[in-house]
Short mmCIF file of C-alpha atoms in Angstrom, two decimals:
data_model
loop_
_atom_site.label_atom_id
_atom_site.label_comp_id
_atom_site.label_asym_id
_atom_site.label_seq_id
_atom_site.Cartn_x
_atom_site.Cartn_y
_atom_site.Cartn_z
CA MET X 1 -3.54 -26.47 20.87
CA TYR X 2 -4.00 -23.64 18.50
CA LEU X 3 -6.86 -21.78 16.27
CA SER X 4 -5.30 -19.77 13.23
CA LEU X 5 -8.53 -17.33 13.01
CA PRO X 6 -9.64 -15.08 10.08
CA LEU X 7 -10.27 -11.39 10.67
CA PRO X 8 -13.85 -11.02 9.19
CA SER X 9 -12.83 -7.60 7.83
CA THR X 10 -15.43 -4.51 6.73
CA THR X 11 -18.07 -5.62 4.08
CA SER X 12 -17.58 -2.04 2.16
CA ARG X 13 -14.61 -0.66 0.15
CA THR X 14 -13.74 3.09 -0.80
CA MET X 15 -12.39 3.47 -4.40
CA THR X 16 -11.41 6.66 -6.15
CA VAL X 17 -12.11 6.86 -9.83
CA THR X 18 -11.89 9.73 -11.92
CA VAL X 19 -15.35 10.62 -14.14
CA ILE X 20 -14.71 12.13 -17.84
CA SER X 21 -17.11 13.67 -20.17
CA THR X 22 -16.82 12.64 -23.66
CA ASP X 23 -17.99 16.10 -25.18
CA GLY X 24 -15.87 18.42 -23.45
CA THR X 25 -18.51 19.94 -21.04
CA PHE X 26 -16.14 19.41 -18.02
CA GLN X 27 -12.77 18.25 -16.69
CA PRO X 28 -11.63 15.11 -15.21
CA SER X 29 -12.86 15.17 -11.66
CA PRO X 30 -12.20 12.12 -9.31
CA PHE X 31 -14.89 10.98 -6.99
CA THR X 32 -14.69 8.16 -4.02
CA ILE X 33 -17.31 5.72 -3.51
CA THR X 34 -18.13 3.46 -1.25
CA VAL X 35 -19.20 -0.27 -2.34
CA PRO X 36 -19.43 -3.81 -1.06
CA LYS X 37 -15.86 -5.24 -0.87
CA SER X 38 -17.26 -8.35 -2.22
CA GLY X 39 -19.39 -6.81 -4.72
CA LYS X 40 -19.36 -6.37 -8.56
CA LEU X 41 -18.86 -4.19 -11.37
CA GLU X 42 -22.46 -3.23 -11.11
CA ASP X 43 -22.31 -2.35 -7.57
CA LEU X 44 -19.38 0.40 -8.57
CA ILE X 45 -21.16 1.71 -11.78
CA GLN X 46 -24.03 2.00 -9.82
CA ALA X 47 -22.88 4.10 -6.65
CA LEU X 48 -20.72 5.96 -9.29
CA SER X 49 -23.31 7.06 -11.39
CA VAL X 50 -25.28 8.77 -8.12
CA ALA X 51 -21.96 10.22 -7.03
CA CYS X 52 -21.39 11.91 -10.61
CA SER X 53 -25.25 12.42 -11.11
CA LEU X 54 -25.49 10.70 -13.82
CA GLY X 55 -28.50 11.52 -16.48
CA ALA X 56 -31.15 9.07 -17.61
CA ASP X 57 -29.70 9.23 -21.06
CA GLU X 58 -26.06 8.72 -20.27
CA THR X 59 -23.78 5.67 -19.55
CA LEU X 60 -20.39 4.86 -17.66
CA LEU X 61 -17.67 3.24 -19.77
CA VAL X 62 -14.87 1.85 -17.06
CA ALA X 63 -11.24 1.15 -18.23
CA GLU X 64 -8.27 1.29 -16.26
CA ILE X 65 -5.16 3.19 -17.38
CA TYR X 66 -1.77 2.63 -17.31
CA ASN X 67 1.18 4.02 -19.14
CA HIS X 68 -0.71 7.03 -20.83
CA ARG X 69 -2.76 4.19 -22.58
CA ILE X 70 -6.25 2.13 -21.81
CA ILE X 71 -5.00 -1.81 -21.02
CA ARG X 72 -8.59 -2.46 -20.85
CA TYR X 73 -12.27 -2.41 -20.65
CA LEU X 74 -14.23 -3.51 -17.45
CA GLU X 75 -17.45 -4.23 -19.20
CA GLU X 76 -18.79 -6.92 -17.68
CA LEU X 77 -21.12 -6.22 -14.88
CA SER X 78 -21.15 -9.67 -12.87
CA ASP X 79 -16.97 -9.15 -12.31
CA SER X 80 -15.73 -9.02 -9.03
CA LEU X 81 -14.60 -5.81 -7.69
CA SER X 82 -11.39 -8.16 -6.35
CA LEU X 83 -9.85 -7.70 -9.76
CA ILE X 84 -9.77 -4.37 -9.13
CA ARG X 85 -5.77 -3.41 -7.29
CA ASP X 86 -5.69 -0.27 -4.46
CA ASP X 87 -2.79 0.50 -7.06
CA ASP X 88 -4.46 0.51 -10.19
CA THR X 89 -6.01 4.10 -12.01
CA LEU X 90 -9.88 3.82 -13.31
CA VAL X 91 -11.56 6.05 -15.36
CA ALA X 92 -15.32 6.16 -16.34
CA TYR X 93 -16.24 7.73 -19.69
CA ARG X 94 -19.57 9.77 -20.16
CA LEU X 95 -21.21 8.32 -22.72
CA ASN X 96 -24.61 9.18 -24.44
CA LYS X 97 -27.10 6.27 -24.23
CA ASP X 98 -28.94 6.97 -27.65
CA ILE X 99 -25.82 5.94 -29.79
CA GLU X 100 -24.39 3.05 -27.86
CA LYS X 101 -24.10 1.17 -30.55
CA ALA X 102 -21.94 3.52 -32.80
CA PRO X 103 -17.92 2.91 -32.76
CA LEU X 104 -15.55 4.32 -30.05
CA VAL X 105 -12.78 6.64 -31.09
CA VAL X 106 -10.09 6.55 -28.81
CA PHE X 107 -7.50 9.65 -28.67
CA MET X 108 -3.64 9.10 -27.36
CA HIS X 109 -1.75 11.77 -27.46
CA GLN X 110 1.79 12.68 -27.87
CA GLN X 111 4.30 15.47 -27.06
CA MET X 112 8.25 16.66 -28.28
CA GLU X 113 10.59 15.66 -25.36
CA GLU X 114 14.26 16.54 -25.36
CA GLN X 115 16.55 13.80 -23.50
CA TYR X 116 20.38 13.47 -23.32
CA MET X 117 21.79 10.18 -25.22
CA LEU X 118 25.40 9.39 -25.09
CA GLY X 119 26.17 13.22 -24.39
CA LYS X 120 23.67 14.31 -27.31
CA LEU X 121 20.63 15.90 -27.34
CA THR X 122 17.87 14.17 -29.13
CA SER X 123 14.17 14.23 -29.29
CA SER X 124 11.33 11.77 -29.51
CA TRP X 125 7.69 11.72 -29.59
CA LYS X 126 6.10 10.42 -25.84
CA THR X 127 2.82 9.41 -24.70
CA PHE X 128 1.43 11.57 -22.11
CA GLY X 129 -2.31 12.35 -20.30
CA ILE X 130 -5.46 10.52 -20.17
CA PRO X 131 -7.06 8.87 -23.48
CA LEU X 132 -9.47 10.58 -24.39
CA VAL X 133 -13.22 8.62 -25.90
CA ALA X 134 -16.29 9.67 -27.74
CA ARG X 135 -18.52 7.71 -29.89
CA LEU X 136 -18.45 8.08 -33.89
CA SER X 137 -22.00 9.24 -34.47
CA ASN X 138 -22.50 11.27 -37.69
CA VAL X 139 -18.61 11.43 -38.01
CA GLU X 140 -17.74 10.63 -41.76
CA THR X 141 -14.73 12.66 -42.71
CA GLY X 142 -11.48 13.34 -41.06
CA SER X 143 -12.53 16.81 -40.45
CA ASP X 144 -15.26 15.69 -38.07
CA ILE X 145 -12.56 13.27 -36.29
CA HIS X 146 -10.59 16.97 -35.73
CA GLY X 147 -13.39 18.40 -34.57
CA LEU X 148 -14.26 16.09 -32.21
CA TYR X 149 -10.91 15.89 -31.06
CA LEU X 150 -10.79 19.55 -30.24
CA LYS X 151 -14.25 19.82 -28.49
CA LEU X 152 -12.63 16.99 -26.34
CA LEU X 153 -10.27 19.21 -25.50
CA ASN X 154 -12.54 22.36 -24.94
CA SER X 155 -12.69 21.55 -20.91
CA PHE X 156 -8.50 21.79 -20.52
CA GLN X 157 -7.83 24.80 -22.55
CA THR X 158 -6.35 27.64 -20.56
CA GLN X 159 -8.12 30.85 -21.06
CA ALA X 160 -6.40 33.87 -22.91
CA GLU X 161 -7.89 36.35 -20.15
CA ASP X 162 -5.29 34.95 -18.31
CA VAL X 163 -2.66 35.54 -20.39
CA LEU X 164 -3.56 39.29 -21.06
CA GLU X 165 -5.15 39.86 -17.04
CA ASP X 166 -2.01 41.76 -16.21
CA HIS X 167 -1.16 43.79 -19.08
CA ASP X 168 -2.79 47.33 -19.87
CA THR X 169 -5.93 47.08 -21.72
CA SER X 170 -4.43 49.93 -24.64
CA GLU X 171 -1.18 47.79 -25.08
CA SER X 172 -3.11 44.54 -25.90
CA THR X 173 -5.03 45.95 -28.04
CA ALA X 174 -2.16 47.19 -29.69
CA VAL X 175 -0.08 44.47 -30.00
CA GLU X 176 -3.26 42.38 -30.89
CA ASP X 177 -3.28 45.17 -34.43
CA ILE X 178 0.19 44.18 -34.92
CA SER X 179 0.01 40.74 -34.89
CA LEU X 180 -3.26 40.99 -37.09
CA LYS X 181 -1.20 43.46 -40.04
CA GLU X 182 1.70 40.09 -39.63
CA HIS X 183 -0.55 37.66 -40.03
CA ASP X 184 -3.03 36.20 -42.14
CA ALA X 185 -6.45 37.42 -41.31
CA SER X 186 -7.62 33.67 -42.02
CA SER X 187 -5.13 32.16 -39.69
CA PRO X 188 -7.14 30.48 -36.43
CA ILE X 189 -4.39 31.22 -34.05
CA SER X 190 -3.53 35.22 -34.32
CA ASN X 191 -0.87 36.31 -31.77
CA GLY X 192 -0.51 32.70 -30.22
CA ILE X 193 -4.17 33.07 -28.94
CA GLU X 194 -6.97 30.59 -30.72
CA LYS X 195 -9.70 31.85 -32.24
CA PRO X 196 -13.24 31.78 -30.40
CA PRO X 197 -15.14 28.23 -30.77
CA ASP X 198 -17.37 27.80 -33.70
CA ALA X 199 -21.34 27.37 -32.79
CA ASN X 200 -20.28 23.57 -31.79
CA GLY X 201 -18.09 24.50 -29.33
CA VAL X 202 -15.42 23.73 -31.57
CA SER X 203 -11.89 26.00 -32.25
CA ALA X 204 -10.66 26.62 -35.41
CA LEU X 205 -7.72 24.48 -36.32
CA SER X 206 -5.74 23.75 -39.76
CA GLU X 207 -4.80 19.96 -40.60
CA ALA X 208 -1.25 21.22 -40.73
CA GLU X 209 -1.81 22.35 -37.27
CA LEU X 210 -2.77 19.46 -35.73
CA GLN X 211 -2.15 16.31 -37.60
CA LEU X 212 -3.82 12.97 -36.47
CA TYR X 213 -2.89 9.55 -37.48
CA ILE X 214 -4.53 5.86 -37.50
CA THR X 215 -2.61 3.81 -34.76
CA ASP X 216 -2.51 0.76 -32.55
CA ASP X 217 -4.56 -0.04 -29.41
CA LYS X 218 -0.97 0.63 -27.52
CA GLY X 219 0.18 4.53 -29.38
CA ILE X 220 3.00 2.78 -30.62
CA VAL X 221 2.56 2.33 -34.37
CA LYS X 222 2.12 5.29 -36.69
CA GLU X 223 0.15 4.31 -39.42
CA SER X 224 -2.12 6.54 -42.11
CA GLN X 225 -2.66 10.01 -41.53
CA ILE X 226 -6.56 11.00 -41.17
CA LEU X 227 -6.91 13.89 -43.11
CA MET X 228 -9.29 16.76 -43.47
CA ALA X 229 -11.35 16.01 -46.54
CA GLU X 230 -11.16 12.51 -47.10
CA ALA X 231 -13.64 9.92 -45.43
CA ILE X 232 -13.00 8.00 -41.88
CA PRO X 233 -10.54 4.55 -43.36
CA ALA X 234 -12.30 1.90 -42.96
CA ALA X 235 -10.64 0.88 -39.35
CA GLY X 236 -12.84 3.61 -38.23
CA MET X 237 -16.11 1.81 -39.03
CA SER X 238 -14.40 -1.51 -36.66
CA ARG X 239 -15.87 -1.60 -32.98
CA ARG X 240 -12.94 1.02 -31.89
CA LEU X 241 -10.74 3.27 -33.38
CA HIS X 242 -7.79 4.37 -32.14
CA VAL X 243 -6.15 7.82 -33.38
CA LEU X 244 -2.48 9.22 -32.10
CA VAL X 245 -2.26 12.93 -31.82
CA PRO X 246 1.32 14.76 -32.09
CA TRP X 247 0.88 17.86 -30.14
CA PRO X 248 2.67 21.04 -31.66
CA GLU X 249 4.54 22.71 -29.14
CA LYS X 250 2.10 26.11 -29.09
CA TYR X 251 -0.75 23.59 -27.90
CA VAL X 252 1.40 22.52 -25.16
CA LYS X 253 1.17 25.94 -24.00
CA GLN X 254 -2.62 26.12 -24.89
CA TYR X 255 -4.36 23.45 -23.02
CA ASP X 256 -3.53 22.37 -19.18
CA THR X 257 -1.33 19.17 -19.16
CA GLN X 258 -0.85 18.09 -16.03
CA LEU X 259 -5.32 18.26 -15.48
CA LEU X 260 -4.80 15.88 -18.75
CA GLY X 261 -2.42 13.46 -17.08
CA SER X 262 -3.24 13.43 -13.48
CA LEU X 263 -4.89 10.39 -12.35
CA PRO X 264 -5.70 9.58 -8.63
CA GLN X 265 -5.17 5.75 -7.60
CA ILE X 266 -8.19 2.86 -6.69
CA PHE X 267 -6.92 3.50 -2.78
CA LYS X 268 -3.58 5.94 -2.16
CA SER X 269 -2.09 4.36 1.26
CA CYS X 270 0.18 6.04 3.11
CA PHE X 271 2.40 4.54 5.89
CA PHE X 272 1.75 7.21 8.41
CA ALA X 273 -2.01 8.33 7.98
CA LYS X 274 -4.39 6.70 10.00
CA ARG X 275 -7.55 4.68 8.85
CA PRO X 276 -10.55 4.41 10.41
CA GLN X 277 -9.94 1.35 12.92
CA GLU X 278 -11.95 -1.26 12.43
CA SER X 279 -13.58 -3.48 15.05
CA VAL X 280 -14.43 -6.91 15.45
CA SER X 281 -15.54 -9.30 18.10
CA LEU X 282 -13.15 -12.58 18.95
CA TYR X 283 -16.41 -14.79 18.58
CA LYS X 284 -17.36 -13.40 15.42
CA CYS X 285 -13.80 -14.57 14.01
CA LEU X 286 -14.36 -18.18 15.56
CA GLN X 287 -17.59 -17.93 13.72
CA ALA X 288 -15.90 -17.32 10.67
CA PHE X 289 -12.94 -20.17 11.26
CA LEU X 290 -16.10 -22.25 11.87
CA MET X 291 -18.27 -21.03 8.49
CA GLU X 292 -19.04 -23.64 5.89
CA GLU X 293 -17.22 -22.52 2.40
CA PRO X 294 -17.81 -22.85 -1.02
CA LEU X 295 -14.77 -24.70 -2.79
CA GLY X 296 -14.19 -22.73 -6.52
CA PRO X 297 -13.76 -24.54 -9.50
CA GLU X 298 -9.82 -25.15 -9.30
CA ASP X 299 -11.02 -27.15 -6.13
CA MET X 300 -13.93 -29.19 -7.40
CA TRP X 301 -14.44 -32.77 -5.78
CA TYR X 302 -14.76 -35.73 -8.00
CA CYS X 303 -17.49 -37.84 -7.44
CA PRO X 304 -17.33 -41.64 -7.12
CA ARG X 305 -21.00 -42.22 -7.73
CA CYS X 306 -21.54 -40.04 -10.58
CA LYS X 307 -17.92 -39.86 -12.08
CA GLU X 308 -18.09 -36.18 -12.24
CA HIS X 309 -16.38 -33.33 -10.66
CA ARG X 310 -19.02 -31.20 -9.14
CA GLN X 311 -18.89 -28.06 -7.06
CA ALA X 312 -17.93 -28.72 -3.28
CA SER X 313 -17.66 -27.32 0.09
CA LYS X 314 -15.78 -27.83 3.29
CA LYS X 315 -16.20 -27.12 7.18
CA LEU X 316 -14.56 -26.94 10.22
CA ASP X 317 -15.43 -28.01 13.69
CA LEU X 318 -13.76 -27.92 17.14
CA TRP X 319 -14.09 -31.23 18.88
CA ARG X 320 -12.39 -30.76 21.86
CA LEU X 321 -10.16 -28.20 24.02
CA PRO X 322 -6.75 -28.26 25.40
CA GLU X 323 -5.56 -27.16 28.84
CA ILE X 324 -3.66 -24.27 26.39
CA VAL X 325 -5.09 -22.26 23.83
CA VAL X 326 -3.10 -20.19 21.48
CA ILE X 327 -5.58 -17.82 19.44
CA HIS X 328 -3.49 -16.38 16.31
CA LEU X 329 -5.14 -13.84 14.26
CA LYS X 330 -4.49 -14.04 10.70
CA ARG X 331 -3.47 -10.56 10.15
CA PHE X 332 -1.34 -10.86 7.11
CA SER X 333 -3.22 -11.35 4.04
CA TYR X 334 -2.46 -12.47 0.43
CA ASN X 335 -3.68 -13.29 -2.65
CA ARG X 336 -2.85 -12.91 -6.88
CA PHE X 337 -2.26 -9.45 -7.01
CA LEU X 338 -0.98 -8.21 -3.10
CA LYS X 339 0.23 -8.69 -0.05
CA ASN X 340 -0.90 -6.51 3.32
CA LYS X 341 -1.26 -6.68 7.08
CA LEU X 342 -4.53 -5.73 8.57
CA GLU X 343 -5.29 -3.55 11.60
CA THR X 344 -8.50 -4.54 12.17
CA TYR X 345 -9.11 -4.39 16.54
CA VAL X 346 -9.73 -7.66 17.84
CA ASP X 347 -12.07 -7.26 21.33
CA PHE X 348 -11.07 -10.56 23.32
CA PRO X 349 -11.85 -11.37 26.39
CA ILE X 350 -9.64 -10.95 28.86
CA ASP X 351 -11.34 -13.17 32.27
CA ASN X 352 -14.34 -14.91 30.36
CA LEU X 353 -13.46 -16.80 27.10
CA ASP X 354 -16.57 -18.92 27.07
CA LEU X 355 -16.22 -21.53 23.94
CA SER X 356 -19.26 -23.65 25.05
CA ASN X 357 -21.13 -22.78 22.33
CA TYR X 358 -18.57 -23.48 19.47
CA ILE X 359 -17.42 -27.37 20.43
CA GLY X 360 -18.91 -30.87 19.46
CA SER X 361 -17.88 -32.70 22.46
CA ARG X 362 -20.13 -31.88 25.77
CA ASN X 363 -17.86 -33.16 28.08
CA GLY X 364 -19.31 -32.37 31.64
CA GLU X 365 -15.65 -32.77 33.54
CA LEU X 366 -14.28 -30.10 31.63
CA SER X 367 -14.82 -26.70 31.38
CA ASN X 368 -14.92 -24.42 28.43
CA ARG X 369 -13.90 -21.38 29.91
CA TYR X 370 -10.60 -19.75 29.61
CA MET X 371 -8.47 -16.88 30.90
CA LEU X 372 -5.94 -14.93 28.84
CA TYR X 373 -2.13 -14.69 30.32
CA ALA X 374 -0.53 -13.31 27.57
CA VAL X 375 -0.83 -11.65 24.43
CA SER X 376 2.38 -11.84 21.35
CA ASN X 377 2.27 -7.98 19.36
CA HIS X 378 3.04 -7.30 16.02
CA TYR X 379 3.42 -3.65 14.53
CA GLY X 380 4.47 -2.35 11.32
CA SER X 381 3.72 -3.91 7.84
CA MET X 382 4.36 -6.94 5.92
CA GLY X 383 7.81 -5.31 4.97
CA GLY X 384 8.94 -4.83 8.62
CA GLY X 385 7.81 -5.12 12.24
CA HIS X 386 8.48 -5.00 16.02
CA TYR X 387 7.07 -7.46 18.57
CA THR X 388 5.87 -7.05 21.90
CA ALA X 389 4.27 -8.54 24.76
CA PHE X 390 2.31 -8.90 27.80
CA VAL X 391 2.18 -11.27 30.66
CA HIS X 392 -0.41 -11.72 33.29
CA HIS X 393 1.79 -12.58 36.87
CA GLY X 394 -0.44 -13.06 39.22
CA GLY X 395 -1.91 -10.62 41.33
CA GLY X 396 -3.88 -9.14 38.95
CA GLN X 397 -0.84 -7.30 37.80
CA TRP X 398 -0.06 -7.16 33.67
CA TYR X 399 3.47 -6.68 32.61
CA GLU X 400 4.64 -5.57 29.05
CA PHE X 401 7.42 -6.98 27.46
CA ASP X 402 9.39 -4.72 24.97
CA ASP X 403 13.20 -6.36 24.09
CA SER X 404 15.24 -5.99 27.46
CA HIS X 405 12.53 -3.59 28.80
CA VAL X 406 9.88 -4.48 31.00
CA PHE X 407 6.84 -2.37 33.15
CA PRO X 408 4.20 -2.47 34.52
CA ILE X 409 0.87 -2.19 32.50
CA SER X 410 -2.80 -1.41 33.18
CA LEU X 411 -5.26 -3.82 31.97
CA GLU X 412 -7.27 -1.42 29.88
CA LYS X 413 -4.23 -1.30 28.00
CA ILE X 414 -3.96 -5.15 27.02
CA LYS X 415 -6.76 -4.44 24.09
CA THR X 416 -4.52 -2.76 21.11
CA SER X 417 -4.81 -3.18 17.07
CA ALA X 418 -1.45 -5.22 17.34
CA ALA X 419 -2.40 -8.19 18.69
CA TYR X 420 -1.37 -10.87 17.10
CA LEU X 421 -1.26 -14.26 19.47
CA LEU X 422 -3.72 -14.64 22.61
CA PHE X 423 -2.61 -17.13 24.88
CA TYR X 424 -5.49 -18.81 27.05
CA ARG X 425 -5.19 -21.34 29.92
CA ARG X 426 -8.57 -23.33 31.08
CA VAL X 427 -10.69 -22.55 34.23
CA GLN X 428 -11.58 -25.46 36.35
CA PRO X 429 -14.97 -25.32 38.17
CA VAL X 430 -14.34 -26.51 41.07
CA LEU X 431 -17.48 -28.61 43.41
CA GLN X 432 -16.38 -28.47 47.33
CA ARG X 433 -18.82 -30.01 50.16
CA LYS X 434 -18.37 -27.80 53.90
CA GLY X 435 -21.13 -28.76 56.26
CA ASN X 436 -24.55 -28.51 54.99
CA ASN X 437 -23.77 -25.73 52.59
CA ASN X 438 -22.76 -26.82 49.29
CA LEU X 439 -20.05 -24.15 47.75
CA ARG X 440 -19.38 -23.99 44.47
CA VAL X 441 -16.09 -22.45 43.04
CA ASP X 442 -17.19 -20.75 39.58
CA ALA X 443 -13.06 -19.89 38.46
CA ILE X 444 -9.45 -20.96 39.20
CA ASP X 445 -6.48 -20.24 38.32
CA ASP X 446 -3.28 -20.00 39.19
CA CYS X 447 -3.85 -16.54 40.60
CA ASN X 448 -7.22 -15.96 41.52
CA ILE X 449 -10.25 -17.57 42.91
CA VAL X 450 -13.80 -16.57 42.34
CA ALA X 451 -16.55 -18.49 44.84
CA ARG X 452 -20.43 -18.09 44.84
CA LYS X 453 -22.40 -19.99 48.02
#
């Protein structure tokens, strides 16, 4: 009596990924790309490479960020993109291909935060921002690690000119002269303003001002300190070295921590936002329902002949059709990670739904044509919604039923993306003889007769 038809969704998917340089040359930039919905990680990397103008000598390392740390690296190119959810946050680090085999260093940042606990003001270190990544090529000592980290921070640095632009030049010069007299000339910081970077683009900072520690991949354990003049610990020679960097308060002011900490989601859905309306024919839904479907590894078929589990497939076919066909459009989709409602616009026939090409039994006495007589609509989302109905009441007149309100509705307003259930009645052909003329009735239902001589 009824068919639950899938809605073939669009074959593409938009994803937003933030690209981060690993040499401090530019700030993190989000790129929105279009990839096949059933695509692989390889498709994402290829589209992202074009969007960010990736150089021939560069490659992308994609990682998922959660709670200011990398929780997984997406390195298997054959992995399905369906494993990436809309509310995930991904970054792609631009790395040099020439040093692809060099160990990876992952920097995580901390800053001091104050909070009241049991009526007392307490301070503690809290992780913030996006982890920064680089390769450990030609890096031997702690000083090299310090320089590498400061180079990564270059693109987040606030300009000293922005701080001084509102002051008179002569006044600023006088302030700087006084400051230089009060501080050691060898100090890398004068009047809270960093000295110009060296030839490699790295700002000069002392070990006492910025301390680095070996940590775990979660940035929780603070192990041994990385000393300037000493060689990198043996852990740095492994595949990845995780470094924790507690920030002095002055650096929080010198760098744009908001830029360092903002990451867009893969897809930001909004209840009131209008998405581009997808459109699909009802016949396409029928074809998707009847399509042969390969079964996954968890649904292997046990072959009684070879005594082994084999890859199998299943296929549904229509054999006979009833007088009344109720078509249920499967607008609510579920998988392991999320539930959502599909707002696809289904273009369904009103006067002539012909199912002749979709059934196995060819009974010439029964018609395979149907006319629509009612529609049930659903508005809203998975969390809640509202139902209305359209009903054909004879004479070509349709009515809308909305709670206690009933009013006429024009035919062109019957088709909407809210259509959820479609009710069809079979239309029977009738052959009558009148004198020497044959009169064939093409369609007959309770309300209308269409005749052709």
